C-alpha positions as a printed NumPy array, in Angstrom:
array([[  9.84 , -47.898,  54.752],
       [ 13.561, -47.896,  52.825],
       [ 15.017, -44.397,  51.66 ],
       [ 14.598, -43.723,  48.403],
       [ 18.2  , -44.424,  46.052],
       [ 19.476, -46.939,  49.527],
       [ 17.11 , -50.346,  48.244],
       [ 19.351, -52.851,  45.538],
       [ 16.524, -52.728,  43.872],
       [ 16.638, -48.715,  43.705],
       [ 19.581, -47.853,  43.975],
       [ 19.582, -45.746,  40.491],
       [ 16.366, -43.936,  41.073],
       [ 18.445, -40.888,  42.631],
       [ 20.996, -40.26 ,  39.15 ],
       [ 17.248, -41.818,  36.994],
       [ 15.808, -38.686,  38.668],
       [ 18.332, -35.818,  38.255],
       [ 18.601, -37.157,  34.583],
       [ 14.984, -36.275,  34.607],
       [ 15.358, -33.095,  35.718],
       [ 18.224, -31.504,  33.582],
       [ 15.945, -33.371,  30.808],
       [ 13.533, -30.794,  31.622],
       [ 15.797, -27.982,  32.009],
       [ 17.216, -28.36 ,  28.64 ],
       [ 14.233, -28.489,  27.489],
       [ 12.47 , -25.727,  29.024],
       [ 15.608, -24.097,  27.712],
       [ 16.278, -23.999,  24.555],
       [ 11.899, -23.418,  24.473],
       [ 12.54 , -20.409,  26.583],
       [ 15.706, -18.83 ,  23.786],
       [ 13.764, -20.297,  20.701],
       [ 11.   , -17.466,  21.617],
       [  7.964, -19.243,  21.014],
       [  6.71 , -17.929,  24.574],
       [  7.175, -14.635,  23.549],
       [  4.427, -12.822,  21.048],
       [  6.656, -10.318,  18.759],
       [  9.445, -12.39 ,  18.501],
       [ 12.443, -10.172,  17.937],
       [ 15.155, -12.388,  16.148],
       [ 12.202, -12.711,  13.005],
       [ 13.287,  -9.486,  11.379],
       [ 16.767,  -9.501,  11.07 ],
       [ 16.064, -13.509,   9.467],
       [ 13.289, -13.083,   7.519],
       [ 15.479, -10.348,   5.933],
       [ 18.676, -12.498,   5.489],
       [ 16.139, -15.131,   3.943],
       [ 15.433, -12.875,   1.323],
       [ 19.195, -11.145,   0.703],
       [ 20.142, -15.219,  -0.451],
       [ 17.325, -15.799,  -2.208],
       [ 18.043, -12.34 ,  -3.519],
       [ 21.955, -13.544,  -3.509],
       [ 20.953, -16.603,  -5.758],
       [ 19.681, -14.815,  -8.938],
       [ 22.112, -11.494,  -8.987],
       [ 20.483,  -9.401,  -7.18 ],
       [ 21.412,  -6.314,  -4.968],
       [ 20.454,  -7.019,  -0.578],
       [ 17.183,  -5.119,   0.667],
       [ 17.61 ,  -3.065,   3.534],
       [ 15.831,  -3.062,   6.801],
       [ 14.755,   0.161,   7.208],
       [ 12.962,   1.922,  10.059],
       [ 10.038,   3.918,   9.019],
       [  9.119,   0.637,   6.915],
       [  8.882,  -1.714,  10.256],
       [  6.666,   1.116,  12.148],
       [  4.611,   0.806,   9.291],
       [  4.572,  -2.765,   8.912],
       [  5.145,  -3.602,  13.363],
       [  1.396,  -1.759,  12.517],
       [  0.174,  -3.161,   9.812],
       [  1.269,  -6.997,  11.52 ],
       [ -0.709,  -6.096,  14.817],
       [ -4.86 ,  -5.078,  13.019],
       [ -3.861,  -8.335,  11.003],
       [ -3.608,  -9.395,  14.847],
       [ -6.535,  -7.756,  15.425],
       [ -8.726,  -9.375,  12.853],
       [-11.292, -11.65 ,  12.668],
       [-10.378, -12.639,   8.842],
       [ -6.994, -14.504,   9.899],
       [ -8.673, -17.402,  12.331],
       [ -6.478, -20.05 ,  10.26 ],
       [ -6.233, -19.464,   6.661],
       [ -3.459, -17.67 ,   4.808],
       [ -4.379, -14.282,   3.842],
       [ -3.145, -12.678,   0.484],
       [ -0.954,  -9.458,  -0.409],
       [ -2.284,  -5.796,   0.203],
       [ -2.117,  -3.167,  -0.743],
       [ -1.734,  -4.045,  -4.864],
       [  2.3  ,  -5.209,  -4.464],
       [  4.103,  -3.331,  -1.864],
       [  2.893,  -5.474,   0.845],
       [  2.622,  -9.066,   1.835],
       [  1.146, -10.879,   5.159],
       [  1.859, -14.447,   6.48 ],
       [  0.413, -15.837,   9.492],
       [  2.957, -18.309,  10.605],
       [  1.903, -21.239,  13.891],
       [  4.531, -20.024,  15.697],
       [  5.028, -23.687,  16.771],
       [  7.457, -24.343,  13.11 ],
       [ 10.098, -22.123,  15.307],
       [ 10.246, -24.623,  18.439],
       [ 10.172, -27.869,  16.157],
       [ 13.855, -28.901,  15.996],
       [ 15.99 , -29.349,  13.232],
       [ 12.875, -27.628,  11.04 ],
       [ 13.895, -24.164,   8.951],
       [ 10.293, -22.454,   9.13 ],
       [ 12.463, -19.436,   7.689],
       [ 12.904, -21.12 ,   4.139],
       [  8.87 , -22.614,   5.031],
       [  8.564, -18.315,   4.656],
       [ 11.046, -17.743,   1.557],
       [  9.244, -21.096,  -0.242],
       [  5.548, -21.886,   0.74 ],
       [  4.07 , -19.231,   1.123],
       [  5.316, -17.881,  -1.634],
       [  4.095, -20.208,  -4.263],
       [  0.635, -19.417,  -2.905],
       [  0.613, -15.334,  -2.544],
       [  3.051, -14.36 ,  -6.081],
       [  3.161, -10.986,  -4.875],
       [  5.859, -11.927,  -2.158],
       [  7.666, -13.523,  -5.22 ],
       [  7.348, -10.537,  -7.219],
       [  8.697,  -7.883,  -4.312],
       [ 11.246, -10.304,  -3.618],
       [ 12.738, -10.747,  -7.131],
       [ 11.82 ,  -6.603,  -8.101],
       [ 15.284,  -5.08 ,  -8.867],
       [ 13.505,  -2.175,  -8.151],
       [ 12.795,  -2.49 ,  -3.845],
       [ 16.14 ,  -1.321,  -1.924],
       [ 14.098,  -1.761,   1.787],
       [ 12.066,  -3.508,   3.839],
       [ 10.445,  -3.443,   6.243],
       [  9.701,  -6.364,   8.697],
       [  6.976,  -6.719,  11.454],
       [  5.964,  -9.036,  14.212],
       [  3.366,  -9.843,  16.224],
       [  2.398, -12.551,  17.875],
       [ -0.894, -14.325,  20.046],
       [ -0.822, -18.127,  22.333],
       [ -0.752, -19.549,  18.503],
       [  0.336, -17.669,  15.948],
       [  3.034, -15.117,  14.529],
       [  1.953, -12.341,  11.888],
       [  4.882, -10.888,   9.972],
       [  4.647,  -8.118,   7.266],
       [  6.735,  -7.281,   4.777],
       [  6.371,  -3.753,   2.895],
       [  8.245,  -3.53 ,  -0.084],
       [ 10.265,  -0.215,  -1.165]])
């Protein structure tokens, strides 16, 4: 029985296996750093606020700032949304008047290369819930809280405005 890589017909087998292992390691690194494995992706709130402020800037409005008390409220509501039986694949509507918005975002959208999931939150979801768009463009709002919780498939994002 010939040793792997010694036979003339298999001389590139070792190189192929090394390249395959390196590719798997790089893929695992990108999946891990994308936050898709984490239940609560710590990068989402800041990215979400940055995208909101880009939209506000485009409409000549002052930026909103993250507020700790609103963040705590939004995180609490996000965890309630995650455990709610009403979120089985449906996009929930705004809650508590115009000050709170709810989003369910598939986790896989954060890991797809070239896919701008933050733009999805600002564009697609605002069209299905007009209260988010009106909150985003409300010049009276100066603070926002963003709460994120997740399960194996989705992120449950809640925004609270003040």
